[in-house]
Short mmCIF file of N, CA and C in Angstrom, two decimals:
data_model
loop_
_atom_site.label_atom_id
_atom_site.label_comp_id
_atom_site.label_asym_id
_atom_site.label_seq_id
_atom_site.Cartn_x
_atom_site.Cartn_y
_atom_site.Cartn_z
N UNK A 1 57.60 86.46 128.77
CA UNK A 1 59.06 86.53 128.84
C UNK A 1 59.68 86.30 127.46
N UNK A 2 58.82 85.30 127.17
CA UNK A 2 59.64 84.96 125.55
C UNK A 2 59.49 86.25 124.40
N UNK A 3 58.30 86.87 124.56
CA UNK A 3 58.11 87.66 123.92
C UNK A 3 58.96 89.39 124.05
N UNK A 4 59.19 89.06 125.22
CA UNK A 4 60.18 90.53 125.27
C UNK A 4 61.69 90.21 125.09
N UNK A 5 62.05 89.04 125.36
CA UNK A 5 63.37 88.67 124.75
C UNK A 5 63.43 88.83 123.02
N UNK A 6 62.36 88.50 122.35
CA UNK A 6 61.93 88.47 120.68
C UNK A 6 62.04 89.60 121.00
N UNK A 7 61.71 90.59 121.44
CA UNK A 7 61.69 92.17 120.88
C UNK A 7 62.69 92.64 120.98
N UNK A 8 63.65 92.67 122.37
CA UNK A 8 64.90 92.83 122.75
C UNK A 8 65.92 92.57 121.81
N UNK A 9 65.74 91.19 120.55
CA UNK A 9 66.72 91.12 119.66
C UNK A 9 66.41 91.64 118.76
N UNK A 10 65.08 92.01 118.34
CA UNK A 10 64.09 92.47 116.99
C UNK A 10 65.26 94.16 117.54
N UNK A 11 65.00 95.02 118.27
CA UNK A 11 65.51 96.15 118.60
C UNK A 11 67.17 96.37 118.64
N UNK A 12 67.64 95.64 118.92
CA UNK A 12 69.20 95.13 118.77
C UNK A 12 69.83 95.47 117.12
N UNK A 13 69.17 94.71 116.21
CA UNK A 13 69.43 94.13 115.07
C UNK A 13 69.36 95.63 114.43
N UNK A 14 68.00 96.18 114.87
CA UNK A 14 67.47 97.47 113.90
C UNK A 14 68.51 98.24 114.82
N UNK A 15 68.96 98.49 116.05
CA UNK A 15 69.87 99.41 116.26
C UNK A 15 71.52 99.14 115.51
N UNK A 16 71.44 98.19 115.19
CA UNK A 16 72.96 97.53 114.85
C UNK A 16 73.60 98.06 113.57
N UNK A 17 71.95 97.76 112.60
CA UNK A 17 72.14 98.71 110.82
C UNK A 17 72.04 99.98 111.23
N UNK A 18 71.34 100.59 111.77
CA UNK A 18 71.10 102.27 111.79
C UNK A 18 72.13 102.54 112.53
N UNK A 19 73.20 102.16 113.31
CA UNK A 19 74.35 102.84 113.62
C UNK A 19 75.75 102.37 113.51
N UNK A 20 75.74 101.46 112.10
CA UNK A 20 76.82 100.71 111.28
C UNK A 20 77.86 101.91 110.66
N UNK A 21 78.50 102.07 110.45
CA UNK A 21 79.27 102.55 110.01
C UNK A 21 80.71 101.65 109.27
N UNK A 22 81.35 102.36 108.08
CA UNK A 22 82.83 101.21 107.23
C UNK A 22 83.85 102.33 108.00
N UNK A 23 84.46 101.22 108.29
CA UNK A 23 85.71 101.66 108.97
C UNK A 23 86.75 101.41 107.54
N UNK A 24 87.72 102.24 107.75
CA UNK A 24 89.14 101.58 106.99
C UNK A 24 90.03 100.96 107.63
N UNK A 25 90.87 99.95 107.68
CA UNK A 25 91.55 99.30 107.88
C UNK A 25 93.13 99.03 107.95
N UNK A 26 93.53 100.08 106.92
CA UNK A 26 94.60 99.86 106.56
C UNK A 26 95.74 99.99 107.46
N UNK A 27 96.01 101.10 107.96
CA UNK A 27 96.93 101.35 108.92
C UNK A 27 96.52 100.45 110.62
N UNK A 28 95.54 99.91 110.83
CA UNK A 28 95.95 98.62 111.03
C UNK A 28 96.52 97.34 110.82
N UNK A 29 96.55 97.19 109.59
CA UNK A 29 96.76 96.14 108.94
C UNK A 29 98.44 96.51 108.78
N UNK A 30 98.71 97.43 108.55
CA UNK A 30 100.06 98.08 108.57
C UNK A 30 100.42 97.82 109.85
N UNK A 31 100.40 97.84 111.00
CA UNK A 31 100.59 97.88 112.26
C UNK A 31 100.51 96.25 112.69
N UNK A 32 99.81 95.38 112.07
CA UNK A 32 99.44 93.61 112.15
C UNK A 32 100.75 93.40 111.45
N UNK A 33 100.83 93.24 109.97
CA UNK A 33 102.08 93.09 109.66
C UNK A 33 103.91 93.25 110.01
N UNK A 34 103.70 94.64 110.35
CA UNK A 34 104.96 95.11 110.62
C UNK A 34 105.37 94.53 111.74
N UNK A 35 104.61 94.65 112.62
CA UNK A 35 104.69 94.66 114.23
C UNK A 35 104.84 92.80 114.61
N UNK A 36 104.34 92.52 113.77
CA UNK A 36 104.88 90.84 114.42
C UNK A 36 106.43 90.29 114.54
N UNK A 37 106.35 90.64 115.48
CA UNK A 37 107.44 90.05 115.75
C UNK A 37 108.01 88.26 115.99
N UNK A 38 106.70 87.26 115.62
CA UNK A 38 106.24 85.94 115.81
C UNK A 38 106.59 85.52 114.51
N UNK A 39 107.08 86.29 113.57
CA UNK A 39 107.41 85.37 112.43
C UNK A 39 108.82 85.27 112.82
N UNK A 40 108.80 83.28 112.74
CA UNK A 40 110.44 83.54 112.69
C UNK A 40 111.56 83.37 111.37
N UNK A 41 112.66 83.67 111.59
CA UNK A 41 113.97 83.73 110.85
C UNK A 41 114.96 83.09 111.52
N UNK A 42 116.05 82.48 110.68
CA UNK A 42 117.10 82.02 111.70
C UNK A 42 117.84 82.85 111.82
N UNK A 43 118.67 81.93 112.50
CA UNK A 43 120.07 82.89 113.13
C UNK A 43 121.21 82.30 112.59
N UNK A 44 121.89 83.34 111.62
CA UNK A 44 122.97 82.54 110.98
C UNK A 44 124.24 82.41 111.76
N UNK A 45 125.29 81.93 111.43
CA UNK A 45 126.37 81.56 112.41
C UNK A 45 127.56 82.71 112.56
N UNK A 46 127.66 82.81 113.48
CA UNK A 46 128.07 84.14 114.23
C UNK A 46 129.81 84.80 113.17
N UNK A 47 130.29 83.94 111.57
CA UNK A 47 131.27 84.54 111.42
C UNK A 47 130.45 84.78 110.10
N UNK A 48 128.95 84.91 109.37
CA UNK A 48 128.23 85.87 108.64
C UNK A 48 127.84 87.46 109.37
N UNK A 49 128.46 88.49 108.78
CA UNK A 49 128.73 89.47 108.98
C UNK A 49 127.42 89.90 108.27
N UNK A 50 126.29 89.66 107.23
CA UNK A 50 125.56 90.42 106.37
C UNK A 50 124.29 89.50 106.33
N UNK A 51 123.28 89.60 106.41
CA UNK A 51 121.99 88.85 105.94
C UNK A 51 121.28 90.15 105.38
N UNK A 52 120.24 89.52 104.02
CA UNK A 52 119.33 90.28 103.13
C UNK A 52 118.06 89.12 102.89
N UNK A 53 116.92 89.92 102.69
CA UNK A 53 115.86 89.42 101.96
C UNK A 53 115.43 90.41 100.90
N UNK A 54 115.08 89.73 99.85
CA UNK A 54 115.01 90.29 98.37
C UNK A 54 113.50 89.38 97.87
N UNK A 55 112.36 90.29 97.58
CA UNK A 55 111.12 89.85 96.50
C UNK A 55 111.61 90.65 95.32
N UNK A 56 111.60 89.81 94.46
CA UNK A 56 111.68 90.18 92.78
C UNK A 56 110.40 89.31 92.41
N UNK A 57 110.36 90.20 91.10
CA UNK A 57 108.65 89.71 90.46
C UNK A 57 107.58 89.66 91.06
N UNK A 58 107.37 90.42 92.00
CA UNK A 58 106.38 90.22 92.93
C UNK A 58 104.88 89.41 92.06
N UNK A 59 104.03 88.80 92.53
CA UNK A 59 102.79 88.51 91.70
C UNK A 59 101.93 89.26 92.36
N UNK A 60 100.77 89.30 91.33
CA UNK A 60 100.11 90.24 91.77
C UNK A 60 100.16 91.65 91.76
N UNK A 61 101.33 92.28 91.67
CA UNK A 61 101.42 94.03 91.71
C UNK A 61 101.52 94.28 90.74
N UNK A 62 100.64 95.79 90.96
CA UNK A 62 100.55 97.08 89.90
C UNK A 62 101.67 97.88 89.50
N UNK A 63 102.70 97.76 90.79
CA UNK A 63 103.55 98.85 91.04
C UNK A 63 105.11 98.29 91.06
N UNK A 64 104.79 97.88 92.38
CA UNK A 64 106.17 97.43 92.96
C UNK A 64 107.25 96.23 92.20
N UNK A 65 108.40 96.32 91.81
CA UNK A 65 108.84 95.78 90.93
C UNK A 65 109.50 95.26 91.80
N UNK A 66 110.44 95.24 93.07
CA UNK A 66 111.55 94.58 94.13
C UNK A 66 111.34 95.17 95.32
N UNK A 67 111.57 94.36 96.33
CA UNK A 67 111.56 95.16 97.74
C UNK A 67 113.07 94.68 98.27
N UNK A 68 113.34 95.13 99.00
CA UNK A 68 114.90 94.81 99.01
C UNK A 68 115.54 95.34 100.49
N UNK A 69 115.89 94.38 101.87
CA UNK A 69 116.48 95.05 102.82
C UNK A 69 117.19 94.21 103.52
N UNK A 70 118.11 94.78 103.90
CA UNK A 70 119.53 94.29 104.76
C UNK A 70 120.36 94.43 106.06
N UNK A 71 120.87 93.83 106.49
CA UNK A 71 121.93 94.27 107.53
C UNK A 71 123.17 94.02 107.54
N UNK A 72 124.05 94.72 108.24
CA UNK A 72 125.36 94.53 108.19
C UNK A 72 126.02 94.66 109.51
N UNK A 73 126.93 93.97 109.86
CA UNK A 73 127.87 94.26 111.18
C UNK A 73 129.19 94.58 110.41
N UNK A 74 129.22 96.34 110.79
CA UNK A 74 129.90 97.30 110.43
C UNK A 74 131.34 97.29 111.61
N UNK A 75 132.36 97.76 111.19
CA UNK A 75 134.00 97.95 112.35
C UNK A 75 133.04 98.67 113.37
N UNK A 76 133.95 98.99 114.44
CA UNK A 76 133.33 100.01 115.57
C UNK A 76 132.11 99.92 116.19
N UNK A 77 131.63 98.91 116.20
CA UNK A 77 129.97 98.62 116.98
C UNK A 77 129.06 99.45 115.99
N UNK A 78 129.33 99.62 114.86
CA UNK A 78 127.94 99.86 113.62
C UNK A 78 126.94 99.02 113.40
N UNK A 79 125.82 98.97 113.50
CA UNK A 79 124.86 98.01 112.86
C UNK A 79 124.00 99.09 111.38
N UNK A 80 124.64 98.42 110.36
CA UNK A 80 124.06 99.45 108.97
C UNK A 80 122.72 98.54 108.90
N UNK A 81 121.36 99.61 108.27
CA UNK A 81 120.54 98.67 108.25
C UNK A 81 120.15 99.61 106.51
N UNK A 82 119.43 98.57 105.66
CA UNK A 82 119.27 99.24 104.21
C UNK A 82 117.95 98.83 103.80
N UNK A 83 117.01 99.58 103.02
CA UNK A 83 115.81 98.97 102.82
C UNK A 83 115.64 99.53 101.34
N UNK A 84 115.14 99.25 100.07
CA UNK A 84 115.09 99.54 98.90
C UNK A 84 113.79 98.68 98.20
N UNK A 85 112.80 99.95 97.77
CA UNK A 85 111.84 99.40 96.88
C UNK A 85 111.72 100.13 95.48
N UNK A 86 111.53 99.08 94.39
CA UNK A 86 111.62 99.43 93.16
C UNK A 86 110.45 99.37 92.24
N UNK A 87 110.24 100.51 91.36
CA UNK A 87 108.44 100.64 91.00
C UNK A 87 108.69 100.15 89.54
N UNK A 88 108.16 98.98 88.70
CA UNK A 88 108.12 99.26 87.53
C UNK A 88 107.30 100.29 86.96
N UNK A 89 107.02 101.40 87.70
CA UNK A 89 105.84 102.15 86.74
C UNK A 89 106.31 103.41 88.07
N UNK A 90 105.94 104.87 87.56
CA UNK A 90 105.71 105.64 88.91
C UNK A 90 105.15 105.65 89.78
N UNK A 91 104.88 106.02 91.15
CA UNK A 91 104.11 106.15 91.75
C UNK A 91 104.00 107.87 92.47
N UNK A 92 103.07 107.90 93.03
CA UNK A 92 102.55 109.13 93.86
C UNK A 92 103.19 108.92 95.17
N UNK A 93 103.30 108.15 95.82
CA UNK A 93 103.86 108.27 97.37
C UNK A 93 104.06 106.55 97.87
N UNK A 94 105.62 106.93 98.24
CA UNK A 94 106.29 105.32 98.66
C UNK A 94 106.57 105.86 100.21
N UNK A 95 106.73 105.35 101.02
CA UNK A 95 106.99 104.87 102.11
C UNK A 95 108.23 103.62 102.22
N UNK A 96 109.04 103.98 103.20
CA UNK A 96 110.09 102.52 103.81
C UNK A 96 109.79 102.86 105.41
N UNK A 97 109.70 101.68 105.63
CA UNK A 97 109.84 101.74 107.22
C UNK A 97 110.77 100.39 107.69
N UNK A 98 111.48 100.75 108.67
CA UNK A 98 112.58 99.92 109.05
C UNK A 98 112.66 99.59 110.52
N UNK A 99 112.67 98.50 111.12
CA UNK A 99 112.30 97.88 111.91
C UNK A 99 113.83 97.15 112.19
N UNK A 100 113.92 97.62 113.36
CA UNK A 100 115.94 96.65 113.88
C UNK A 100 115.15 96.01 115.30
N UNK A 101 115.67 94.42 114.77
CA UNK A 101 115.17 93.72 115.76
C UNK A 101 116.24 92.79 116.51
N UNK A 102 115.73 92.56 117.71
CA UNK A 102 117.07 91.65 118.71
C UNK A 102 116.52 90.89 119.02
N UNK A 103 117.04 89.51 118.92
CA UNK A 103 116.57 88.52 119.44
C UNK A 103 116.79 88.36 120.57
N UNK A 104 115.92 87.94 121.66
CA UNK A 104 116.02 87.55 123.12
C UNK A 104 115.46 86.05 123.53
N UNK A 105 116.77 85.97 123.64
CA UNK A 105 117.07 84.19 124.16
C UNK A 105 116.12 83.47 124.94
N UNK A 106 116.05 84.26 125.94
CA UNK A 106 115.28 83.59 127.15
C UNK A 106 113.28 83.70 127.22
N UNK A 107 113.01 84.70 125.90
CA UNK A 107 111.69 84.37 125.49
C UNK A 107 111.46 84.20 124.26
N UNK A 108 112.88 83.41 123.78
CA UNK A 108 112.60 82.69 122.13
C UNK A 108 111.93 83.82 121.36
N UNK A 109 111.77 84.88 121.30
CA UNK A 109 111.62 86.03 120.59
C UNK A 109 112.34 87.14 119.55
N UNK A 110 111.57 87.88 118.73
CA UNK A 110 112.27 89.29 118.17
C UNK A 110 111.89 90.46 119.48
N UNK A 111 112.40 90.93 119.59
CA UNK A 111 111.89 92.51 119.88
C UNK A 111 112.22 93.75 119.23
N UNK A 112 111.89 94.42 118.64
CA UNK A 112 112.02 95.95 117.76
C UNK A 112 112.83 96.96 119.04
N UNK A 113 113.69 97.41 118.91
CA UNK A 113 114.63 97.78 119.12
C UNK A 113 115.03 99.63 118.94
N UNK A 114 114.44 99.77 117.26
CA UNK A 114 114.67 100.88 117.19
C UNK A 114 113.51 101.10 115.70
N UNK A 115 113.06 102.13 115.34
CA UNK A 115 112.23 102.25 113.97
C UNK A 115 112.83 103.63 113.20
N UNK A 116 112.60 103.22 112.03
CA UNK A 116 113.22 103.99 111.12
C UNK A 116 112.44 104.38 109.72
N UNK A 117 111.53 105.39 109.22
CA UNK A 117 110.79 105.81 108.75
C UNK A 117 111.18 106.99 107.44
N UNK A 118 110.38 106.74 106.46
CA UNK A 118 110.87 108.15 105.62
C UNK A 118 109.85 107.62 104.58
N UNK A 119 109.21 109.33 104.42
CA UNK A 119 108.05 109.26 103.12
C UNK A 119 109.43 109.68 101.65
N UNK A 120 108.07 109.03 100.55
CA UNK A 120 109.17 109.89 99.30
C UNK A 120 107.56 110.15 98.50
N UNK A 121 108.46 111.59 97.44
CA UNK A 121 106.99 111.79 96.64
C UNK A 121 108.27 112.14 95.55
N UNK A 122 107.65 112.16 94.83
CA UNK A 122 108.00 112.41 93.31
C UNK A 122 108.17 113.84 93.11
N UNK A 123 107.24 115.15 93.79
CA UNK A 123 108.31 116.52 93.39
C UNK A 123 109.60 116.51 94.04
N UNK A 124 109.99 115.32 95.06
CA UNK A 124 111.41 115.01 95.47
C UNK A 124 112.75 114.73 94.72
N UNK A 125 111.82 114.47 93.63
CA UNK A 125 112.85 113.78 92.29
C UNK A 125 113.35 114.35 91.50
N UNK A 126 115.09 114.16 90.95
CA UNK A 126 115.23 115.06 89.97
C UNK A 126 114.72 115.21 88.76
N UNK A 127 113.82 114.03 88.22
CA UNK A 127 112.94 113.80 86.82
C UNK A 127 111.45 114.61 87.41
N UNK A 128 111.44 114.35 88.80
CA UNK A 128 109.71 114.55 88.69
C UNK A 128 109.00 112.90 88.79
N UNK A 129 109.62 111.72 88.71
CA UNK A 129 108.80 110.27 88.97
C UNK A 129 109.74 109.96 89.89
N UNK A 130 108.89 109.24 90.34
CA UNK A 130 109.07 108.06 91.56
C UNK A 130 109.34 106.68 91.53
N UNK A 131 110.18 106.67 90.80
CA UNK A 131 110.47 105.17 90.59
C UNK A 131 110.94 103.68 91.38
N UNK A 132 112.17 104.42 92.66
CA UNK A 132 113.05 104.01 93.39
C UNK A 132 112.38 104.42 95.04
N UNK A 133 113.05 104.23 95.75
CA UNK A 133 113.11 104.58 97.65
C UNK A 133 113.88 103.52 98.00
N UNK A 134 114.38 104.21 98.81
CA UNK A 134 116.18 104.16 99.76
C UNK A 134 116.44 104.65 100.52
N UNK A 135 116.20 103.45 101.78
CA UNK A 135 116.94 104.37 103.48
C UNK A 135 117.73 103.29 103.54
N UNK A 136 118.73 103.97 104.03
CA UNK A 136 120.17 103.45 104.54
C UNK A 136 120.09 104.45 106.52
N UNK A 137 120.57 103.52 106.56
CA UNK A 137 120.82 104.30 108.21
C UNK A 137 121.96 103.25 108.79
N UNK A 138 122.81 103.99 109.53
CA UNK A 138 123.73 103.46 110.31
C UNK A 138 123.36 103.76 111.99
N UNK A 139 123.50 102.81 112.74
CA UNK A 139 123.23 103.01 114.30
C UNK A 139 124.26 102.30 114.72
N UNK A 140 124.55 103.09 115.86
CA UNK A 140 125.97 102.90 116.92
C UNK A 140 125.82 102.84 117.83
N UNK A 141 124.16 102.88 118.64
CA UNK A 141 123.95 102.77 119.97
C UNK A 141 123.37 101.59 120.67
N UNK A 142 123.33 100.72 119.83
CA UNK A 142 122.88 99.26 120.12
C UNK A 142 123.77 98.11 120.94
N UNK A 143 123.53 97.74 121.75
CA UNK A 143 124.66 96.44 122.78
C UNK A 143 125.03 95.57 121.87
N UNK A 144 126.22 95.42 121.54
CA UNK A 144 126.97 94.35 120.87
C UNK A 144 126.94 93.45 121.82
N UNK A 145 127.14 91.86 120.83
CA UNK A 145 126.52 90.31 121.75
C UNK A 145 125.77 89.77 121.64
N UNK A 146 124.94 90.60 120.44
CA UNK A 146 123.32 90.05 120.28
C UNK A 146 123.12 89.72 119.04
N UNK A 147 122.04 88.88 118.50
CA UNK A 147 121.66 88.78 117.16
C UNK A 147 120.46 89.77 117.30
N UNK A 148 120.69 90.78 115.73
CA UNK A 148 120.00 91.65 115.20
C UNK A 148 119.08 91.13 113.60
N UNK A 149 117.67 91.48 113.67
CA UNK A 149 117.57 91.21 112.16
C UNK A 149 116.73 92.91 111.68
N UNK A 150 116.55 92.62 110.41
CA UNK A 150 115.89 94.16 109.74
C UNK A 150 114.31 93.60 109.33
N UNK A 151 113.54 94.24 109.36
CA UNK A 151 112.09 93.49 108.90
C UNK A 151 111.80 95.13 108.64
N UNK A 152 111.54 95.34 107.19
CA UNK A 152 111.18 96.48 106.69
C UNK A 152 109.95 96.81 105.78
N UNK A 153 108.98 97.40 106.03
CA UNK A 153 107.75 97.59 105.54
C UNK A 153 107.63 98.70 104.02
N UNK A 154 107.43 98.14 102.91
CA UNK A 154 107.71 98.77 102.10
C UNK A 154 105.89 99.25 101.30
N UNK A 155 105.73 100.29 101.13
CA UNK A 155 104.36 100.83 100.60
C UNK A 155 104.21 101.92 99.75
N UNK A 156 103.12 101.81 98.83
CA UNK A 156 103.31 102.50 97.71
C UNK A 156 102.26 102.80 97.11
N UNK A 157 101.45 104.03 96.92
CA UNK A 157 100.43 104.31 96.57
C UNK A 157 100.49 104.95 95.00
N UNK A 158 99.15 104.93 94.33
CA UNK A 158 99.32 105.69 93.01
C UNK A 158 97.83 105.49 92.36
N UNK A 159 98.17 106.24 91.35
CA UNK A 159 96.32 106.53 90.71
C UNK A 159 95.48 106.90 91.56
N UNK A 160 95.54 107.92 92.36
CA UNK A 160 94.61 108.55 93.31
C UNK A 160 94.76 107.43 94.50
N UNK A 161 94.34 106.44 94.84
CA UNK A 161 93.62 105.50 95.74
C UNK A 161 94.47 103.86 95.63
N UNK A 162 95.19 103.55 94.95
CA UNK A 162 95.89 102.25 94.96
C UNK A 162 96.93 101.77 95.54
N UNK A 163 97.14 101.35 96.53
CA UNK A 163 97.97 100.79 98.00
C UNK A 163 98.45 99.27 97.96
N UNK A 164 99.72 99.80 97.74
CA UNK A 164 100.39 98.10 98.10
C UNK A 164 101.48 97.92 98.93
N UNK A 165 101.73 96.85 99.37
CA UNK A 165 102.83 96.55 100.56
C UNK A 165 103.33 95.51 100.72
N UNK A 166 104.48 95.31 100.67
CA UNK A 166 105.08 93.97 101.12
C UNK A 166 106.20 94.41 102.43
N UNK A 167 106.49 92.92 103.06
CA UNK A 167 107.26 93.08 104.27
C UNK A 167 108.41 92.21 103.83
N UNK A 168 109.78 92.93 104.11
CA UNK A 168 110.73 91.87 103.61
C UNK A 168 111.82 91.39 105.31
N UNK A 169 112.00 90.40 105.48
CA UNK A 169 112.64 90.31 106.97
C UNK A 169 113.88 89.31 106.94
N UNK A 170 115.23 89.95 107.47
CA UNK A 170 116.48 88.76 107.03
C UNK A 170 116.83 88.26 108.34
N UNK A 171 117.50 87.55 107.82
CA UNK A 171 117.87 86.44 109.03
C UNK A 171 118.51 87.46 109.94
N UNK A 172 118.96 87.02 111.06
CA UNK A 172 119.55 87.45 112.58
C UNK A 172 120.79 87.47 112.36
N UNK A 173 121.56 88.54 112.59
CA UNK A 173 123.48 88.32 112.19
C UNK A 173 123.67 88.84 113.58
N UNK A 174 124.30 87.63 114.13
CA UNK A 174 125.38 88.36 115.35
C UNK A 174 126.00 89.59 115.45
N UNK A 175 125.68 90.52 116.04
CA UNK A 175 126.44 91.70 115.95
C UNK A 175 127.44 91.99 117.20
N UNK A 176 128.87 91.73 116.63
CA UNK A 176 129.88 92.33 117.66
C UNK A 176 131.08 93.43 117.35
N UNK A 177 131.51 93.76 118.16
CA UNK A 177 132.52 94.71 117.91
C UNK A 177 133.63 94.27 116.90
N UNK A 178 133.80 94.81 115.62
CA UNK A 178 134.94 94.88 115.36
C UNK A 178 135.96 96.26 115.19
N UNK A 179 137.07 96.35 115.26
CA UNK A 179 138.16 96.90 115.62
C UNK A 179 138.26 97.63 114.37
#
């Protein structure tokens, strides 16, 4: 018995390398980040109309010089949401992704609400580089009454193969109707 259990793992092990394969990761890891909705932020007091989060100097990057995104409670039931990343150097392909989140009271939570996406490349540009990316979006179909925050995924590739990302997320602003 002992001896066919020894073989059983001896056969295991050798099937385990011979059908290993490297996965990539990334766009999981994109999907871990973005998607948490468990990091929290506060909730500022309901007569702040605007919350932002801003990385300057990032450490560590090749590329990315600022990540930069916001919200606003706009007249007329607007919720503006803004996301801005800045390259000290060009890049080949940036990404913003924008994430409008509502807080829900009764399970102490964020929930994502609505997503908001846009590639940029550099033959987009009037120079030809890629320096900047900028989505602005306005939404009008959201229930006023609630606290809203922005948590926006900013990414940026260049030199064939080099990928970076930061997540920037602002506090919760009451969003209600104004006139």
């Amino acid at each position: 018995m002992k001896r066919i259990l020894k073989k059983s793992v001896m056969l295991s092990l050798v099937l385990a390398c011979l059908f290993s394969e490297n996965v990539l990761a990334r766009d999981m890891e994109k999907y871990n980040v973005a998607k948490n909705t468990y990091v929290n932020t506060g909730l500022l007091p309901k007569t702040e109309k605007t919350a932002y989060d801003r990385i300057q100097g990032i450490e560590k990057s090749t590329a990315m010089g600022a990540a930069i995104s916001s919200i606003t409670n706009e007249p007329k039931g607007v919720i503006r949401v803004f996301a801005e990343t800045a390259m000290f150097k060009p890049v080949d392909w940036a990404c913003l992704t924008i994430y409008l989140e509502r807080w829900y009271e009764e399970e102490k939570c964020w929930q994502i609400e609505a997503e908001f996406e846009k590639e940029f490349l550099p033959e987009e540009q009037s120079d030809g580089e890629l320096t900047t990316a900028t989505l602005s979006v306005s939404i009008s179909n959201q229930p006023m009454g609630y606290y809203y925050r922005v948590r926006a995924m900013h990414e940026l590739e260049f030199d064939g193969d080099w990928y970076e990302a930061r997540v920037t997320k602002t506090d919760g602003v009451f969003m209600e109707y104004i006139p």
